[in-house]
């Protein structure tokens, strides 16, 4: 609305996001290639915002915490910082070494995809993701598949971390990078030497333009007595009067105003961190602890349910495997029973035949004995007849003896077959018993 001040628009955005830690953020716009921030107590349309419509503002973190884990209370605050820092690293506004880049990428993947599952997260699942700075990718002769493999190896190690935990781990690593949270401005000292001024949560730093990582000199907030500017000249007065006042010039008056805004805001937060938390912050921290405890209990409940589900699936698989095994055993037992029955029938038939043969041989032996007795009783008239008769008697005795031996052998064979038949019947009984046991155990 036309009469809205910067605070009205800013508060609307914060309410929409559910954000209460508003002191870190601001609405940024660009005018004449210079970054500016919307002032809270000034009407929106009274700012020198671009004239074209719609007017675009970027909701961004203006000030950074010294320790993200201790200071960022709300999950939405952590998430917004995570998104902004990740973009700055990918856009190479924050220098990040290759190994740290891969580790950060793995936490970003954990935050987005949850726990690694090789059945779901198959080769190529990160193909469309922007996870590493181009500088890091170009530094090594590695294919996208090789980068994905390295990131996934780290990603698999983060199992069990929720999205907010993965994002906080990302910030804890990122906040140790030298360029994290630093706003750089091109300046000149009194001699006209080109330098860089860095403003961050800890103080002011002076850099060589070719080295944004290591400052040449630093002024911590608790060692600065006063900061002021007149036109384009900026003055830093140290608390220790023995240290020389540091003066420099910026390129534009607008830049001096921005530097002063960042100095005041960072200094206020620096002092605020060293005091007891306000009632509002204490209340937020208490709510955050309750919410964290609730989420932890919910995650534990879900983990238990998942474990129970996996155990139930394992039990089901084991029962299915056991059922298949029982079916196989039943099939084998059936086959064994059929073989036993066939064997028993064959043995019974063979025993019957052998027994009949033994009876027949015994009958023939008896007949031979009778013939021998008849021959002996016959009167022998002549020697020749006597000799022939003796020969016949001898042959009859030999035949009777042979028949008796064959009969005895057949009788023994019949007894053995009866014994084999009894054993076959016993084997058949055991097979039936085994089949009955298998059938009972499958229910």
Short mmCIF file of N, CA and C in Angstrom, two decimals, residues 272-375:
data_model
loop_
_atom_site.label_atom_id
_atom_site.label_comp_id
_atom_site.label_asym_id
_atom_site.label_seq_id
_atom_site.Cartn_x
_atom_site.Cartn_y
_atom_site.Cartn_z
N UNK A 272 24.46 -7.67 21.87
CA UNK A 272 23.27 -8.40 22.32
C UNK A 272 23.63 -9.84 22.69
N UNK A 273 24.53 -10.47 21.94
CA UNK A 273 24.93 -11.86 22.22
C UNK A 273 25.61 -11.99 23.57
N UNK A 274 26.20 -10.91 24.02
CA UNK A 274 26.97 -10.95 25.27
C UNK A 274 26.14 -10.52 26.47
N UNK A 275 24.85 -10.44 26.28
CA UNK A 275 23.92 -10.15 27.38
C UNK A 275 22.97 -11.33 27.54
N UNK A 276 22.22 -11.30 28.64
CA UNK A 276 21.23 -12.37 28.85
C UNK A 276 20.15 -12.27 27.78
N UNK A 277 19.61 -13.42 27.41
CA UNK A 277 18.55 -13.44 26.39
C UNK A 277 17.33 -12.65 26.86
N UNK A 278 16.70 -11.96 25.93
CA UNK A 278 15.46 -11.25 26.24
C UNK A 278 14.36 -12.26 26.53
N UNK A 279 13.27 -11.78 27.10
CA UNK A 279 12.13 -12.65 27.43
C UNK A 279 11.59 -13.33 26.16
N UNK A 280 11.56 -12.59 25.06
CA UNK A 280 11.06 -13.13 23.80
C UNK A 280 11.94 -14.28 23.31
N UNK A 281 13.26 -14.08 23.40
CA UNK A 281 14.19 -15.11 22.94
C UNK A 281 14.12 -16.33 23.86
N UNK A 282 14.01 -16.09 25.18
CA UNK A 282 13.87 -17.21 26.12
C UNK A 282 12.62 -18.03 25.81
N UNK A 283 11.53 -17.31 25.50
CA UNK A 283 10.27 -18.00 25.17
C UNK A 283 10.44 -18.81 23.88
N UNK A 284 11.09 -18.21 22.88
CA UNK A 284 11.31 -18.92 21.61
C UNK A 284 12.17 -20.15 21.82
N UNK A 285 13.21 -20.03 22.62
CA UNK A 285 14.10 -21.17 22.87
C UNK A 285 13.36 -22.29 23.59
N UNK A 286 12.49 -21.91 24.55
CA UNK A 286 11.71 -22.92 25.27
C UNK A 286 10.77 -23.64 24.30
N UNK A 287 10.11 -22.87 23.44
CA UNK A 287 9.21 -23.48 22.44
C UNK A 287 9.99 -24.37 21.48
N UNK A 288 11.18 -23.87 21.10
CA UNK A 288 12.01 -24.66 20.17
C UNK A 288 12.44 -25.97 20.80
N UNK A 289 12.79 -25.93 22.10
CA UNK A 289 13.18 -27.16 22.80
C UNK A 289 12.01 -28.15 22.85
N UNK A 290 10.81 -27.61 23.17
CA UNK A 290 9.62 -28.47 23.22
C UNK A 290 9.34 -29.08 21.85
N UNK A 291 9.44 -28.24 20.81
CA UNK A 291 9.18 -28.72 19.46
C UNK A 291 10.21 -29.76 19.05
N UNK A 292 11.47 -29.50 19.42
CA UNK A 292 12.54 -30.45 19.09
C UNK A 292 12.32 -31.78 19.80
N UNK A 293 11.90 -31.70 21.08
CA UNK A 293 11.64 -32.92 21.84
C UNK A 293 10.46 -33.68 21.24
N UNK A 294 9.43 -32.92 20.80
CA UNK A 294 8.27 -33.56 20.19
C UNK A 294 8.67 -34.26 18.89
N UNK A 295 9.47 -33.56 18.07
CA UNK A 295 9.91 -34.15 16.80
C UNK A 295 10.80 -35.36 17.04
N UNK A 296 11.64 -35.26 18.07
CA UNK A 296 12.51 -36.39 18.39
C UNK A 296 11.69 -37.62 18.78
N UNK A 297 10.64 -37.38 19.60
CA UNK A 297 9.77 -38.49 19.99
C UNK A 297 9.03 -39.06 18.77
N UNK A 298 8.61 -38.16 17.88
CA UNK A 298 7.92 -38.59 16.67
C UNK A 298 8.84 -39.41 15.78
N UNK A 299 10.12 -38.93 15.65
CA UNK A 299 11.09 -39.68 14.84
C UNK A 299 11.37 -41.05 15.46
N UNK A 300 11.46 -41.08 16.81
CA UNK A 300 11.70 -42.36 17.48
C UNK A 300 10.52 -43.31 17.27
N UNK A 301 9.30 -42.73 17.33
CA UNK A 301 8.10 -43.55 17.10
C UNK A 301 8.11 -44.12 15.68
N UNK A 302 8.41 -43.24 14.72
CA UNK A 302 8.45 -43.69 13.33
C UNK A 302 9.56 -44.72 13.12
N UNK A 303 10.69 -44.50 13.81
CA UNK A 303 11.81 -45.46 13.68
C UNK A 303 11.40 -46.82 14.25
N UNK A 304 10.67 -46.79 15.40
CA UNK A 304 10.21 -48.06 15.99
C UNK A 304 9.23 -48.76 15.06
N UNK A 305 8.29 -47.96 14.49
CA UNK A 305 7.31 -48.54 13.57
C UNK A 305 8.01 -49.13 12.34
N UNK A 306 9.01 -48.40 11.85
CA UNK A 306 9.76 -48.90 10.70
C UNK A 306 10.48 -50.20 11.03
N UNK A 307 11.09 -50.22 12.25
CA UNK A 307 11.80 -51.43 12.68
C UNK A 307 10.84 -52.60 12.82
N UNK A 308 9.65 -52.33 13.42
CA UNK A 308 8.64 -53.39 13.58
C UNK A 308 8.15 -53.88 12.22
N UNK A 309 7.98 -52.93 11.28
CA UNK A 309 7.53 -53.31 9.95
C UNK A 309 8.58 -54.18 9.25
N UNK A 310 9.85 -53.78 9.40
CA UNK A 310 10.93 -54.55 8.79
C UNK A 310 11.02 -55.95 9.41
N UNK A 311 10.84 -56.00 10.77
CA UNK A 311 10.88 -57.31 11.44
C UNK A 311 9.71 -58.18 10.98
N UNK A 312 8.51 -57.55 10.83
CA UNK A 312 7.35 -58.30 10.35
C UNK A 312 7.59 -58.84 8.94
N UNK A 313 8.22 -58.00 8.11
CA UNK A 313 8.53 -58.44 6.74
C UNK A 313 9.54 -59.58 6.75
N UNK A 314 10.55 -59.46 7.64
CA UNK A 314 11.54 -60.54 7.75
C UNK A 314 10.88 -61.83 8.24
N UNK A 315 9.95 -61.70 9.24
CA UNK A 315 9.24 -62.88 9.74
C UNK A 315 8.39 -63.51 8.65
N UNK A 316 7.70 -62.63 7.88
CA UNK A 316 6.88 -63.14 6.78
C UNK A 316 7.74 -63.88 5.75
N UNK A 317 8.87 -63.26 5.40
CA UNK A 317 9.77 -63.91 4.43
C UNK A 317 10.28 -65.24 4.95
N UNK A 318 10.58 -65.29 6.27
CA UNK A 318 11.07 -66.53 6.88
C UNK A 318 9.99 -67.61 6.87
N UNK A 319 8.72 -67.17 7.17
CA UNK A 319 7.62 -68.13 7.15
C UNK A 319 7.37 -68.66 5.73
N UNK A 320 7.45 -67.73 4.75
CA UNK A 320 7.29 -68.16 3.36
C UNK A 320 8.38 -69.13 2.96
N UNK A 321 9.61 -68.83 3.39
CA UNK A 321 10.73 -69.72 3.08
C UNK A 321 10.52 -71.09 3.75
N UNK A 322 10.06 -71.05 5.02
CA UNK A 322 9.82 -72.31 5.75
C UNK A 322 8.69 -73.10 5.10
N UNK A 323 7.64 -72.38 4.64
CA UNK A 323 6.52 -73.06 3.99
C UNK A 323 6.98 -73.75 2.71
N UNK A 324 7.81 -73.05 1.94
CA UNK A 324 8.34 -73.64 0.72
C UNK A 324 9.17 -74.88 1.04
N UNK A 325 9.95 -74.78 2.12
CA UNK A 325 10.78 -75.91 2.54
C UNK A 325 9.90 -77.10 2.94
N UNK A 326 8.80 -76.79 3.69
CA UNK A 326 7.89 -77.86 4.10
C UNK A 326 7.20 -78.50 2.89
N UNK A 327 6.83 -77.65 1.91
CA UNK A 327 6.22 -78.19 0.70
C UNK A 327 7.18 -79.14 -0.02
N UNK A 328 8.46 -78.71 -0.09
CA UNK A 328 9.47 -79.56 -0.74
C UNK A 328 9.63 -80.88 0.02
N UNK A 329 9.67 -80.77 1.37
CA UNK A 329 9.81 -81.97 2.19
C UNK A 329 8.60 -82.88 2.01
N UNK A 330 7.38 -82.28 1.94
CA UNK A 330 6.18 -83.09 1.75
C UNK A 330 6.21 -83.80 0.40
N UNK A 331 6.64 -83.08 -0.64
CA UNK A 331 6.75 -83.69 -1.97
C UNK A 331 7.73 -84.86 -1.95
N UNK A 332 8.89 -84.65 -1.30
CA UNK A 332 9.89 -85.72 -1.21
C UNK A 332 9.35 -86.90 -0.42
N UNK A 333 8.61 -86.60 0.67
CA UNK A 333 8.05 -87.69 1.49
C UNK A 333 7.01 -88.48 0.70
N UNK A 334 6.19 -87.76 -0.08
CA UNK A 334 5.19 -88.44 -0.93
C UNK A 334 5.87 -89.38 -1.92
N UNK A 335 6.93 -88.84 -2.54
CA UNK A 335 7.66 -89.65 -3.51
C UNK A 335 8.28 -90.88 -2.84
N UNK A 336 8.87 -90.65 -1.63
CA UNK A 336 9.46 -91.77 -0.89
C UNK A 336 8.40 -92.81 -0.53
N UNK A 337 7.18 -92.34 -0.15
CA UNK A 337 6.08 -93.25 0.19
C UNK A 337 5.67 -94.09 -1.02
N UNK A 338 5.55 -93.38 -2.16
CA UNK A 338 5.16 -94.11 -3.39
C UNK A 338 6.19 -95.17 -3.74
N UNK A 339 7.49 -94.79 -3.61
CA UNK A 339 8.56 -95.78 -3.90
C UNK A 339 8.48 -96.96 -2.93
N UNK A 340 8.20 -96.66 -1.63
CA UNK A 340 8.11 -97.73 -0.62
C UNK A 340 6.96 -98.67 -0.93
N UNK A 341 5.81 -98.06 -1.32
CA UNK A 341 4.64 -98.89 -1.64
C UNK A 341 4.91 -99.79 -2.85
N UNK A 342 5.55 -99.20 -3.89
CA UNK A 342 5.89 -99.98 -5.09
C UNK A 342 6.84 -101.12 -4.74
N UNK A 343 7.87 -100.81 -3.90
CA UNK A 343 8.86 -101.83 -3.49
C UNK A 343 8.18 -102.95 -2.71
N UNK A 344 7.27 -102.55 -1.79
CA UNK A 344 6.58 -103.55 -0.96
C UNK A 344 5.73 -104.47 -1.82
N UNK A 345 5.02 -103.88 -2.81
CA UNK A 345 4.18 -104.70 -3.70
C UNK A 345 5.03 -105.68 -4.50
N UNK A 346 6.15 -105.21 -5.03
CA UNK A 346 7.03 -106.08 -5.82
C UNK A 346 7.59 -107.22 -4.97
N UNK A 347 8.01 -106.87 -3.73
CA UNK A 347 8.56 -107.90 -2.84
C UNK A 347 7.49 -108.92 -2.47
N UNK A 348 6.27 -108.44 -2.24
CA UNK A 348 5.18 -109.37 -1.89
C UNK A 348 4.90 -110.34 -3.03
N UNK A 349 4.87 -109.79 -4.24
CA UNK A 349 4.62 -110.63 -5.42
C UNK A 349 5.75 -111.66 -5.61
N UNK A 350 6.99 -111.20 -5.46
CA UNK A 350 8.14 -112.09 -5.63
C UNK A 350 8.16 -113.18 -4.55
N UNK A 351 7.80 -112.81 -3.32
CA UNK A 351 7.77 -113.77 -2.21
C UNK A 351 6.74 -114.86 -2.47
N UNK A 352 5.59 -114.44 -3.01
CA UNK A 352 4.53 -115.40 -3.31
C UNK A 352 4.98 -116.41 -4.38
N UNK A 353 5.63 -115.87 -5.45
CA UNK A 353 6.12 -116.74 -6.54
C UNK A 353 7.16 -117.73 -6.01
N UNK A 354 8.10 -117.23 -5.20
CA UNK A 354 9.17 -118.07 -4.66
C UNK A 354 8.60 -119.16 -3.76
N UNK A 355 7.60 -118.78 -2.96
CA UNK A 355 6.99 -119.75 -2.05
C UNK A 355 6.29 -120.86 -2.85
N UNK A 356 5.63 -120.51 -3.93
CA UNK A 356 4.97 -121.50 -4.78
C UNK A 356 5.99 -122.43 -5.44
N UNK A 357 7.13 -121.81 -5.91
CA UNK A 357 8.19 -122.61 -6.52
C UNK A 357 8.77 -123.60 -5.50
N UNK A 358 8.95 -123.17 -4.25
CA UNK A 358 9.49 -124.03 -3.19
C UNK A 358 8.55 -125.21 -2.92
N UNK A 359 7.24 -124.93 -2.92
CA UNK A 359 6.25 -126.01 -2.71
C UNK A 359 6.31 -127.03 -3.86
N UNK A 360 6.42 -126.52 -5.07
CA UNK A 360 6.48 -127.39 -6.24
C UNK A 360 7.72 -128.29 -6.20
N UNK A 361 8.85 -127.69 -5.84
CA UNK A 361 10.10 -128.46 -5.74
C UNK A 361 10.02 -129.50 -4.64
N UNK A 362 9.38 -129.15 -3.54
CA UNK A 362 9.22 -130.12 -2.43
C UNK A 362 8.36 -131.30 -2.87
N UNK A 363 7.32 -130.96 -3.66
CA UNK A 363 6.45 -132.02 -4.18
C UNK A 363 7.22 -132.97 -5.10
N UNK A 364 8.03 -132.38 -6.00
CA UNK A 364 8.83 -133.19 -6.93
C UNK A 364 9.84 -134.06 -6.15
N UNK A 365 10.43 -133.49 -5.11
CA UNK A 365 11.39 -134.26 -4.29
C UNK A 365 10.70 -135.46 -3.64
N UNK A 366 9.47 -135.24 -3.17
CA UNK A 366 8.70 -136.34 -2.55
C UNK A 366 8.40 -137.44 -3.57
N UNK A 367 8.03 -136.96 -4.77
CA UNK A 367 7.74 -137.93 -5.84
C UNK A 367 8.99 -138.74 -6.19
N UNK A 368 10.16 -138.08 -6.22
CA UNK A 368 11.43 -138.77 -6.52
C UNK A 368 11.76 -139.79 -5.43
N UNK A 369 11.47 -139.41 -4.18
CA UNK A 369 11.72 -140.34 -3.06
C UNK A 369 10.82 -141.58 -3.19
N UNK A 370 9.56 -141.33 -3.55
CA UNK A 370 8.62 -142.44 -3.73
C UNK A 370 9.09 -143.38 -4.86
N UNK A 371 9.57 -142.78 -5.95
CA UNK A 371 10.05 -143.57 -7.10
C UNK A 371 11.26 -144.40 -6.69
N UNK A 372 12.13 -143.85 -5.87
CA UNK A 372 13.32 -144.57 -5.40
C UNK A 372 12.91 -145.79 -4.55
N UNK A 373 11.92 -145.54 -3.68
CA UNK A 373 11.46 -146.64 -2.82
C UNK A 373 10.81 -147.75 -3.65
N UNK A 374 10.05 -147.30 -4.68
CA UNK A 374 9.38 -148.28 -5.56
C UNK A 374 10.40 -149.12 -6.30
N UNK A 375 11.47 -148.48 -6.77
CA UNK A 375 12.51 -149.19 -7.50
C UNK A 375 13.23 -150.17 -6.60
#
